[in-house]
Amino acid sequence: MSKKITKIDVLVIGGGLAGGTLSLALAGGGLSVACVDREDPKGWTAPTFDGRASAIAISSKRVLDAVGIWDIIENETAPIKDIRVADGHSPLFLHYDHSELGGEPFGFMVENRSIRKALQMLLPAKKKIKHFAPAEVSELVRDENQVSATLNDGSKITASLVIGCEGRISPTRESAGIKLTQWSYNQTAIVCTVEHERPHNFCAQEHFLPSGPFAILPLPGTAKKPGQRSSIVWTERSDLAPIMMDLDDDDFLEELQMRFGDFLGELKIIGPRFAYPLTLQFAESYTADRLALVADAAHGMHPIAGQGLNMGLRDVAVLAEVLSDAKKSGLDIGSAEVLEKYERWRRFDNTLMLAVTDVLTHLFSNDIKPIKLARDIGLGAVNQIPPLKKLFMRHAMGTVGELPKLMRGENL
Ligand SMILES: Cc1cc2nc3c(=O)[nH]c(=O)nc-3n(C[C@H](O)[C@H](O)[C@H](O)COP(=O)(O)OP(=O)(O)OC[C@H]3O[C@@H](n4cnc5c(N)ncnc54)[C@H](O)[C@@H]3O)c2cc1C
């Protein structure tokens, strides 16, 4: 027997951090959504699923708040009160203190698993969302008037617009023939979680080592050991990363402690290690006929500034606003006129962030003496120039630029 056709406004393919949040934001803005993810949500919270934690800027926190995710994860987040950036063990460093800018934290650290847990609870519960997971789109046809999709279980969906949110490898982007520019940094991020003897005092630290940045990011601790857990992002040369990943626990800990230093006392690794090869990539266009790309499907950057998801959530907030406004005005939400507004609003900001992270990665991933001297002087100088320092701090909070409603704390 043939399956019933589900008719909705928007088909979101990829219901991860960006796609899941987008589905909730669209539903909140009055649109009906089908959200398809190939992974089984039951596995989303397993310790082996995704070992990363994300630095969520204040503006991104407002988006998570608006869609109901924040209420669920709040107790699993740690505020970032200070940021300390140092060039290796150079005495010149940059120190951002949240009290210099009104006392609000710069943002919050949260494990990706926590956000996934909230999505796992919210997506199936919303009336305006049909959640298909695990499921994949086996056929996607876009014509002048609509998008038609068939899922691998035979379900059929028609929509006015399809949005690709599958992350860096996006079949939606590929199906539209949108070109991708991409290069590798020959670096791999080794990610793990550690417990330490002394509390981190909610300070995020980044040291620039010759192989790339090494970040120590504060996580909430346990009741017995508050403030004694951190997420590590250790950037290593891609030819050395597999060797580090294969070390036994004692040798791995020794290598880690050498890079980490001893300012938080003795370390203990908790949970598995993960490796993420690092590339930069950007799509030639964020839209095509009845199609839009969001977050990593449109742009993927180096995690040096912890901005990939934050930029993705800006895409989410802008697209949800543009589509919700279009629907309220009786416009065709899949029309070129509506999609162009999204592309215009987001392209410059994302391209600028891609360029900044690319320059920083090249500047800080080497040990060439004159470059090292210049960047040490640069870090020290920024630390001494209050207006420049304040501007950088506002960037870290994500409150610079033309913010969409959800990032200003307003409803759609
Ligand atoms: C080491 C590291 C540290 C980082 N730290 C930070 C940070 O501190 N702050 C920050 O802002 N960003 C950070 N990022 C970037 C951030 O993790 C990404 O930008 C973010 O995960 C992108 O979200 P996404 O939803 O676009 O993609 P993903 O998180 O990759 O999700 C894609 C989803 O699509 C699904 N999917 C894939 N293919 C299909 C398909 N064919 N059909 C259906 N579903 C599919 C997947 O199952 C998944 O659920 C970091 C990245 C790395 C590598």
Coordinates of C-alpha atoms and ligand atoms in Angstrom, one line a residue:
M1 CA 0.0 0.0 0.0
S2 CA 1.4 3.4 -0.9
K3 CA 2.2 5.8 2.0
K4 CA 0.3 9.0 2.6
I5 CA 1.9 12.2 1.3
T6 CA 2.9 14.6 4.1
K7 CA 2.4 18.2 2.9
I8 CA 4.4 20.8 4.9
D9 CA 6.0 24.2 4.4
V10 CA 9.7 23.2 4.9
L11 CA 11.7 20.0 4.6
V12 CA 14.8 20.2 6.8
I13 CA 17.4 17.5 5.9
G14 CA 19.8 16.9 8.8
G15 CA 18.3 17.4 12.3
G16 CA 21.6 18.0 14.2
L17 CA 22.6 21.0 16.2
A18 CA 21.7 23.5 13.4
G19 CA 18.9 21.6 11.6
G20 CA 17.2 20.6 14.8
T21 CA 17.3 24.1 16.2
L22 CA 16.1 25.5 12.9
S23 CA 13.1 23.1 12.8
L24 CA 12.1 24.3 16.3
A25 CA 12.6 28.0 15.4
L26 CA 10.5 27.5 12.2
A27 CA 7.7 25.8 14.1
G28 CA 7.8 28.7 16.6
G29 CA 7.5 31.1 13.6
G30 CA 4.3 29.4 12.4
L31 CA 5.7 27.1 9.7
S32 CA 5.1 23.3 9.4
V33 CA 8.3 21.3 9.2
A34 CA 9.5 17.8 8.3
C35 CA 12.9 17.2 9.9
V36 CA 14.8 14.1 8.6
D37 CA 18.0 12.8 10.2
R38 CA 19.8 9.6 9.3
E39 CA 21.0 8.9 12.8
D40 CA 18.9 7.2 15.4
P41 CA 18.2 9.7 18.2
K42 CA 18.5 6.9 20.8
G43 CA 22.3 7.0 20.1
W44 CA 22.6 10.8 20.3
T45 CA 23.5 10.9 23.9
A46 CA 25.9 8.0 24.0
P47 CA 29.4 9.0 25.3
T48 CA 30.8 7.8 22.0
F49 CA 28.5 9.9 19.7
D50 CA 30.3 13.3 19.7
G51 CA 32.9 14.2 22.3
R52 CA 32.9 17.9 21.5
A53 CA 31.7 20.7 23.7
S54 CA 30.8 24.1 22.1
A55 CA 31.4 27.6 23.3
I56 CA 28.0 29.2 22.8
A57 CA 28.1 33.0 22.5
I58 CA 25.5 35.1 24.4
S59 CA 23.6 35.8 21.2
S60 CA 23.5 32.0 20.4
K61 CA 22.3 31.3 23.9
R62 CA 19.3 33.5 23.2
V63 CA 18.4 31.4 20.1
L64 CA 18.6 28.2 22.2
D65 CA 16.4 29.9 24.8
A66 CA 13.8 31.0 22.3
V67 CA 13.3 27.4 21.0
G68 CA 13.1 25.7 24.5
I69 CA 16.6 24.0 24.4
W70 CA 18.1 26.3 27.1
D71 CA 15.6 25.3 29.8
I72 CA 16.6 21.7 29.4
I73 CA 20.3 22.1 29.3
E74 CA 20.9 25.1 31.6
N75 CA 22.2 22.9 34.5
E76 CA 24.7 21.3 32.2
T77 CA 26.3 24.5 31.0
A78 CA 29.3 26.5 32.4
P79 CA 29.6 30.2 32.0
I80 CA 32.8 31.6 30.4
K81 CA 33.8 34.4 32.7
D82 CA 37.4 34.9 31.5
I83 CA 39.3 34.2 28.3
R84 CA 43.1 33.9 28.3
V85 CA 45.0 33.7 25.1
A86 CA 48.8 33.0 25.2
D87 CA 51.4 32.3 22.6
G88 CA 52.9 29.1 23.9
H89 CA 54.5 30.0 27.2
S90 CA 55.2 33.6 26.3
P91 CA 54.7 36.1 29.2
L92 CA 52.7 38.4 26.8
F93 CA 49.1 37.3 26.7
L94 CA 45.6 38.6 26.2
H95 CA 43.2 38.4 29.1
Y96 CA 39.5 39.2 28.7
D97 CA 37.6 39.6 31.9
H98 CA 33.8 39.6 31.8
S99 CA 33.6 42.2 34.6
E100 CA 35.2 44.8 32.1
L101 CA 32.0 44.5 30.0
G102 CA 29.1 44.7 32.4
G103 CA 29.5 41.4 34.2
E104 CA 27.6 39.1 31.8
P105 CA 29.6 36.0 30.8
F106 CA 31.1 35.9 27.3
G107 CA 29.1 32.8 26.7
F108 CA 28.6 29.2 27.9
M109 CA 30.3 25.9 27.4
V110 CA 28.0 23.0 26.7
E111 CA 28.6 19.5 25.6
N112 CA 27.1 18.8 22.2
R113 CA 25.5 15.7 23.7
S114 CA 23.4 17.9 26.0
I115 CA 22.0 19.9 23.0
R116 CA 21.3 16.6 21.3
K117 CA 19.5 15.4 24.4
A118 CA 17.2 18.5 24.3
L119 CA 16.6 18.0 20.5
Q120 CA 15.8 14.3 21.2
M121 CA 13.1 15.5 23.6
L122 CA 11.7 18.5 21.8
L123 CA 11.6 17.5 18.1
P124 CA 9.1 14.6 18.4
A125 CA 6.9 16.5 20.8
K126 CA 6.1 19.5 18.6
K127 CA 2.8 19.5 16.7
K128 CA 4.2 21.5 13.8
I129 CA 7.2 19.1 13.3
K130 CA 7.2 15.7 11.8
H131 CA 10.4 14.1 12.9
F132 CA 11.8 11.3 10.7
A133 CA 14.8 9.7 12.4
P134 CA 16.5 7.5 11.6
A135 CA 15.6 8.1 8.0
E136 CA 17.2 9.3 4.7
V137 CA 15.9 11.0 1.6
S138 CA 16.3 8.6 -1.3
E139 CA 14.8 10.9 -3.9
L140 CA 14.5 14.7 -4.0
V141 CA 12.9 16.6 -6.9
R142 CA 12.6 20.4 -7.0
D143 CA 10.3 22.0 -9.6
E144 CA 8.9 25.4 -10.1
N145 CA 6.1 25.0 -7.6
Q146 CA 7.3 22.6 -5.0
V147 CA 9.8 20.1 -3.6
S148 CA 9.0 16.4 -3.5
A149 CA 10.9 13.9 -1.4
T150 CA 10.8 10.2 -0.9
L151 CA 12.3 8.7 2.2
N152 CA 14.0 5.3 2.4
D153 CA 10.9 3.8 4.1
G154 CA 8.7 5.0 1.2
S155 CA 7.2 8.0 3.0
K156 CA 6.5 10.9 0.7
I157 CA 6.8 14.6 1.5
T158 CA 6.0 17.7 -0.4
A159 CA 7.1 21.2 0.7
S160 CA 7.6 24.7 -0.6
L161 CA 11.3 24.7 0.4
V162 CA 14.1 22.2 1.3
I163 CA 16.9 23.2 3.6
G164 CA 20.2 21.3 3.7
C165 CA 21.6 21.0 7.2
E166 CA 23.6 17.8 6.9
G167 CA 26.9 19.3 8.0
R168 CA 30.0 19.4 5.8
I169 CA 29.0 16.5 3.5
S170 CA 25.7 17.7 2.2
P171 CA 23.8 15.6 -0.4
T172 CA 21.3 18.5 -0.7
R173 CA 24.1 20.9 -1.7
E174 CA 25.5 18.3 -4.1
S175 CA 22.1 17.5 -5.6
A176 CA 21.8 21.2 -6.6
G177 CA 25.3 21.2 -8.2
I178 CA 26.4 24.0 -5.9
K179 CA 30.2 24.2 -6.0
L180 CA 32.3 23.9 -2.9
T181 CA 35.7 25.5 -2.3
Q182 CA 37.7 23.6 0.3
W183 CA 41.3 23.3 1.7
S184 CA 42.9 21.3 4.4
Y185 CA 45.0 22.7 7.2
N186 CA 46.9 19.4 7.6
Q187 CA 45.8 19.6 11.2
T188 CA 43.5 17.3 13.3
A189 CA 41.7 18.3 16.4
I190 CA 42.1 15.7 19.2
V191 CA 39.2 16.1 21.6
C192 CA 38.7 14.7 25.0
T193 CA 37.4 15.5 28.5
V194 CA 39.6 15.8 31.6
E195 CA 39.1 16.1 35.3
H196 CA 41.7 18.3 37.1
E197 CA 42.8 18.8 40.7
R198 CA 42.1 22.5 40.9
P199 CA 39.0 24.5 39.7
H200 CA 39.2 26.3 36.4
N201 CA 37.3 29.3 37.8
F202 CA 35.3 29.4 34.5
C203 CA 38.3 30.6 32.5
A204 CA 38.7 29.4 28.9
Q205 CA 42.4 29.2 27.9
E206 CA 43.9 28.9 24.5
H207 CA 47.7 28.4 24.0
F208 CA 49.2 28.6 20.5
L209 CA 51.7 25.8 20.1
P210 CA 53.7 25.2 17.0
S211 CA 51.3 22.4 15.8
G212 CA 48.3 24.6 16.3
P213 CA 46.0 25.9 19.1
F214 CA 45.5 24.0 22.3
A215 CA 42.3 24.9 24.1
I216 CA 41.2 24.2 27.7
L217 CA 37.5 24.9 28.0
P218 CA 35.6 25.0 31.3
L219 CA 32.8 22.5 31.8
P220 CA 30.5 22.2 34.8
G221 CA 31.9 19.8 37.3
T222 CA 30.2 17.3 39.6
A223 CA 28.6 18.0 43.0
K224 CA 31.7 16.6 44.7
K225 CA 34.2 18.3 42.3
P226 CA 32.7 21.6 41.1
G227 CA 34.7 23.4 38.4
Q228 CA 37.1 20.5 38.0
R229 CA 36.2 19.3 34.5
S230 CA 37.3 20.7 31.1
S231 CA 37.0 19.9 27.4
I232 CA 40.3 19.8 25.5
V233 CA 40.7 20.7 21.8
W234 CA 44.3 19.8 21.0
T235 CA 45.3 20.6 17.4
E236 CA 48.0 18.3 16.1
R237 CA 49.7 17.8 12.7
S238 CA 47.6 15.4 10.7
D239 CA 50.5 13.0 10.3
L240 CA 51.1 12.9 14.1
A241 CA 47.5 12.8 15.3
P242 CA 46.9 9.0 14.6
I243 CA 50.1 8.2 16.6
M244 CA 48.8 10.3 19.5
M245 CA 45.3 8.7 19.2
D246 CA 46.9 5.2 19.3
L247 CA 48.9 5.8 22.5
D248 CA 47.9 3.9 25.6
D249 CA 46.2 5.9 28.3
D250 CA 49.3 6.6 30.4
D251 CA 51.4 7.8 27.4
F252 CA 48.5 9.8 26.0
L253 CA 48.0 11.5 29.4
E254 CA 51.8 12.3 29.6
E255 CA 51.7 14.0 26.1
L256 CA 48.5 15.9 27.1
Q257 CA 49.9 17.0 30.4
M258 CA 53.1 18.3 28.7
R259 CA 50.9 20.6 26.5
F260 CA 48.4 21.5 29.2
G261 CA 50.9 22.5 31.9
D262 CA 50.4 22.0 35.6
F263 CA 48.4 25.1 36.6
L264 CA 45.3 23.0 37.3
G265 CA 47.2 20.3 39.0
E266 CA 47.0 16.6 38.1
L267 CA 44.9 15.5 35.2
K268 CA 42.7 12.5 34.7
I269 CA 41.1 11.7 31.3
I270 CA 37.4 10.8 31.3
G271 CA 35.7 9.1 28.4
P272 CA 36.9 8.4 24.9
R273 CA 39.1 10.5 22.6
F274 CA 37.9 11.8 19.3
A275 CA 39.7 13.1 16.2
Y276 CA 38.4 15.7 13.7
P277 CA 40.4 16.5 10.6
L278 CA 40.3 20.3 10.1
T279 CA 39.4 21.9 6.8
L280 CA 38.0 25.2 5.6
Q281 CA 35.1 25.0 3.1
F282 CA 32.5 27.3 1.6
A283 CA 29.6 26.8 -0.8
E284 CA 29.6 29.1 -3.9
S285 CA 25.9 29.9 -3.1
Y286 CA 23.7 29.4 -0.1
T287 CA 20.5 29.1 -2.2
A288 CA 19.1 27.5 -5.4
D289 CA 15.6 27.0 -6.7
R290 CA 13.5 26.2 -3.6
L291 CA 16.6 25.3 -1.7
A292 CA 18.7 26.8 1.1
L293 CA 21.9 25.7 2.9
V294 CA 22.5 26.3 6.6
A295 CA 25.5 26.1 9.0
D296 CA 28.3 23.6 8.1
A297 CA 26.5 22.6 4.8
A298 CA 27.1 26.2 3.7
H299 CA 30.4 27.0 5.5
G300 CA 32.9 25.1 7.6
M301 CA 35.7 26.7 9.5
H302 CA 38.7 26.0 11.8
P303 CA 37.6 25.8 15.5
I304 CA 40.4 28.2 16.5
A305 CA 37.8 30.8 17.5
G306 CA 35.0 28.5 18.5
Q307 CA 32.7 30.1 16.0
G308 CA 31.4 27.3 13.6
L309 CA 28.2 26.6 15.5
N310 CA 27.7 30.2 16.5
M311 CA 27.7 31.2 12.8
G312 CA 25.4 28.3 12.0
L313 CA 22.9 29.5 14.7
R314 CA 23.0 33.0 13.1
D315 CA 22.0 31.4 9.8
V316 CA 19.2 29.6 11.7
A317 CA 17.9 32.8 13.4
V318 CA 18.0 34.8 10.1
L319 CA 16.4 32.1 7.9
A320 CA 13.7 31.5 10.5
E321 CA 12.9 35.2 10.6
V322 CA 12.9 35.7 6.8
L323 CA 10.7 32.6 6.3
S324 CA 8.3 33.4 9.1
D325 CA 7.9 37.0 7.8
A326 CA 7.3 35.8 4.3
K327 CA 4.7 33.3 5.4
K328 CA 2.9 36.0 7.5
S329 CA 2.9 38.3 4.4
G330 CA 1.4 35.6 2.2
L331 CA 4.6 35.3 0.1
D332 CA 5.9 32.0 -1.4
I333 CA 8.6 31.0 1.1
G334 CA 10.5 29.1 -1.6
S335 CA 10.7 32.0 -4.0
A336 CA 14.0 33.4 -5.2
E337 CA 13.0 36.8 -3.8
V338 CA 12.6 35.4 -0.2
L339 CA 15.7 33.3 -0.3
E340 CA 17.9 36.1 -1.7
K341 CA 17.2 38.0 1.5
Y342 CA 18.7 35.2 3.6
E343 CA 21.7 34.9 1.4
R344 CA 22.4 38.7 1.4
W345 CA 22.1 38.9 5.2
R346 CA 24.4 35.9 5.9
R347 CA 27.0 35.7 3.2
F348 CA 29.2 38.6 4.1
D349 CA 29.3 37.8 7.9
N350 CA 30.2 34.2 7.3
T351 CA 32.8 35.0 4.7
L352 CA 34.5 37.5 7.0
M353 CA 34.6 34.9 9.9
L354 CA 36.0 32.3 7.5
A355 CA 38.7 34.7 6.5
V356 CA 39.5 35.7 10.1
T357 CA 39.8 32.1 11.3
D358 CA 41.9 31.2 8.3
V359 CA 44.4 34.1 8.9
L360 CA 44.5 33.3 12.6
T361 CA 45.2 29.6 11.9
H362 CA 48.1 30.4 9.6
L363 CA 49.5 33.1 11.9
F364 CA 49.4 31.0 15.1
S365 CA 50.3 27.5 13.8
N366 CA 54.0 28.0 13.3
D367 CA 57.2 28.7 15.2
I368 CA 58.9 31.1 12.7
K369 CA 60.7 33.7 14.9
P370 CA 59.7 37.0 13.3
I371 CA 56.1 35.9 13.1
K372 CA 56.1 34.8 16.7
L373 CA 57.6 38.1 17.8
A374 CA 55.0 40.1 15.8
R375 CA 52.1 38.1 17.2
D376 CA 53.3 38.4 20.8
I377 CA 53.6 42.1 20.4
G378 CA 50.1 42.1 18.8
L379 CA 48.5 40.2 21.7
G380 CA 50.2 42.4 24.3
A381 CA 49.1 45.5 22.4
V382 CA 45.5 44.5 22.2
N383 CA 45.6 43.8 25.9
Q384 CA 46.7 47.4 26.5
I385 CA 44.2 49.2 24.2
P386 CA 40.8 49.2 26.0
P387 CA 38.5 50.2 23.0
L388 CA 40.1 47.5 20.8
K389 CA 39.9 45.0 23.6
K390 CA 36.2 45.8 24.2
L391 CA 35.4 45.3 20.5
F392 CA 37.1 41.9 20.6
M393 CA 35.1 41.0 23.7
R394 CA 31.8 42.0 22.0
H395 CA 32.7 39.8 19.1
A396 CA 33.3 36.9 21.5
M397 CA 29.8 37.5 22.9
G398 CA 28.3 37.5 19.3
T399 CA 26.6 40.9 19.8
V400 CA 28.2 42.7 16.9
G401 CA 26.5 43.2 13.5
E402 CA 22.9 43.2 12.4
L403 CA 21.3 40.7 14.8
P404 CA 18.2 38.8 13.9
K405 CA 15.2 38.9 16.3
L406 CA 15.9 35.6 18.0
M407 CA 19.5 36.8 18.8
R408 CA 18.1 40.0 20.3
G409 CA 15.8 38.0 22.6
E410 CA 12.6 38.9 20.6
N411 CA 10.0 36.5 19.3
L412 CA 9.4 35.9 15.6
Ligands
LIG1 C1 36.9 20.1 17.4 C2 35.8 21.1 17.1 C3 35.4 22.0 18.1 C4 34.4 22.9 17.8 N1 34.1 23.8 18.8 C5 33.1 24.7 18.5 C6 32.8 25.7 19.5 O1 33.4 25.8 20.6 N2 31.9 26.7 19.1 C7 31.3 26.7 17.9 O2 30.4 27.6 17.7 N3 31.5 25.7 17.0 C8 32.5 24.8 17.3 N4 32.7 23.8 16.3 C9 31.9 23.8 15.1 C10 30.6 23.0 15.3 O3 30.8 21.8 15.9 C11 29.9 22.8 13.9 O4 29.9 24.1 13.3 C12 28.5 22.3 14.1 O5 28.5 21.0 14.6 C13 27.7 22.3 12.8 O6 26.4 21.9 13.0 P1 25.5 21.2 11.8 O7 24.2 20.9 12.4 O8 25.6 22.1 10.6 O9 26.3 19.9 11.4 P2 26.5 18.6 12.3 O10 26.7 18.9 13.7 O11 27.5 17.8 11.5 O12 25.1 17.8 12.1 C14 24.6 17.3 10.9 C15 23.4 16.4 11.1 O13 23.0 16.0 9.8 C16 22.7 14.6 9.8 N5 23.0 14.1 8.5 C17 24.2 14.0 7.8 N6 24.0 13.5 6.6 C18 22.7 13.3 6.5 C19 21.8 12.8 5.4 N7 22.4 12.4 4.2 N8 20.5 12.6 5.6 C20 20.0 13.0 6.8 N9 20.7 13.5 7.8 C21 22.0 13.6 7.7 C22 23.7 14.0 10.9 O14 23.2 12.8 11.4 C23 23.7 15.2 11.9 O15 22.7 15.0 12.9 C24 33.8 22.9 16.5 C25 34.1 21.9 15.6 C26 35.2 21.1 15.8 C27 35.6 20.1 14.7

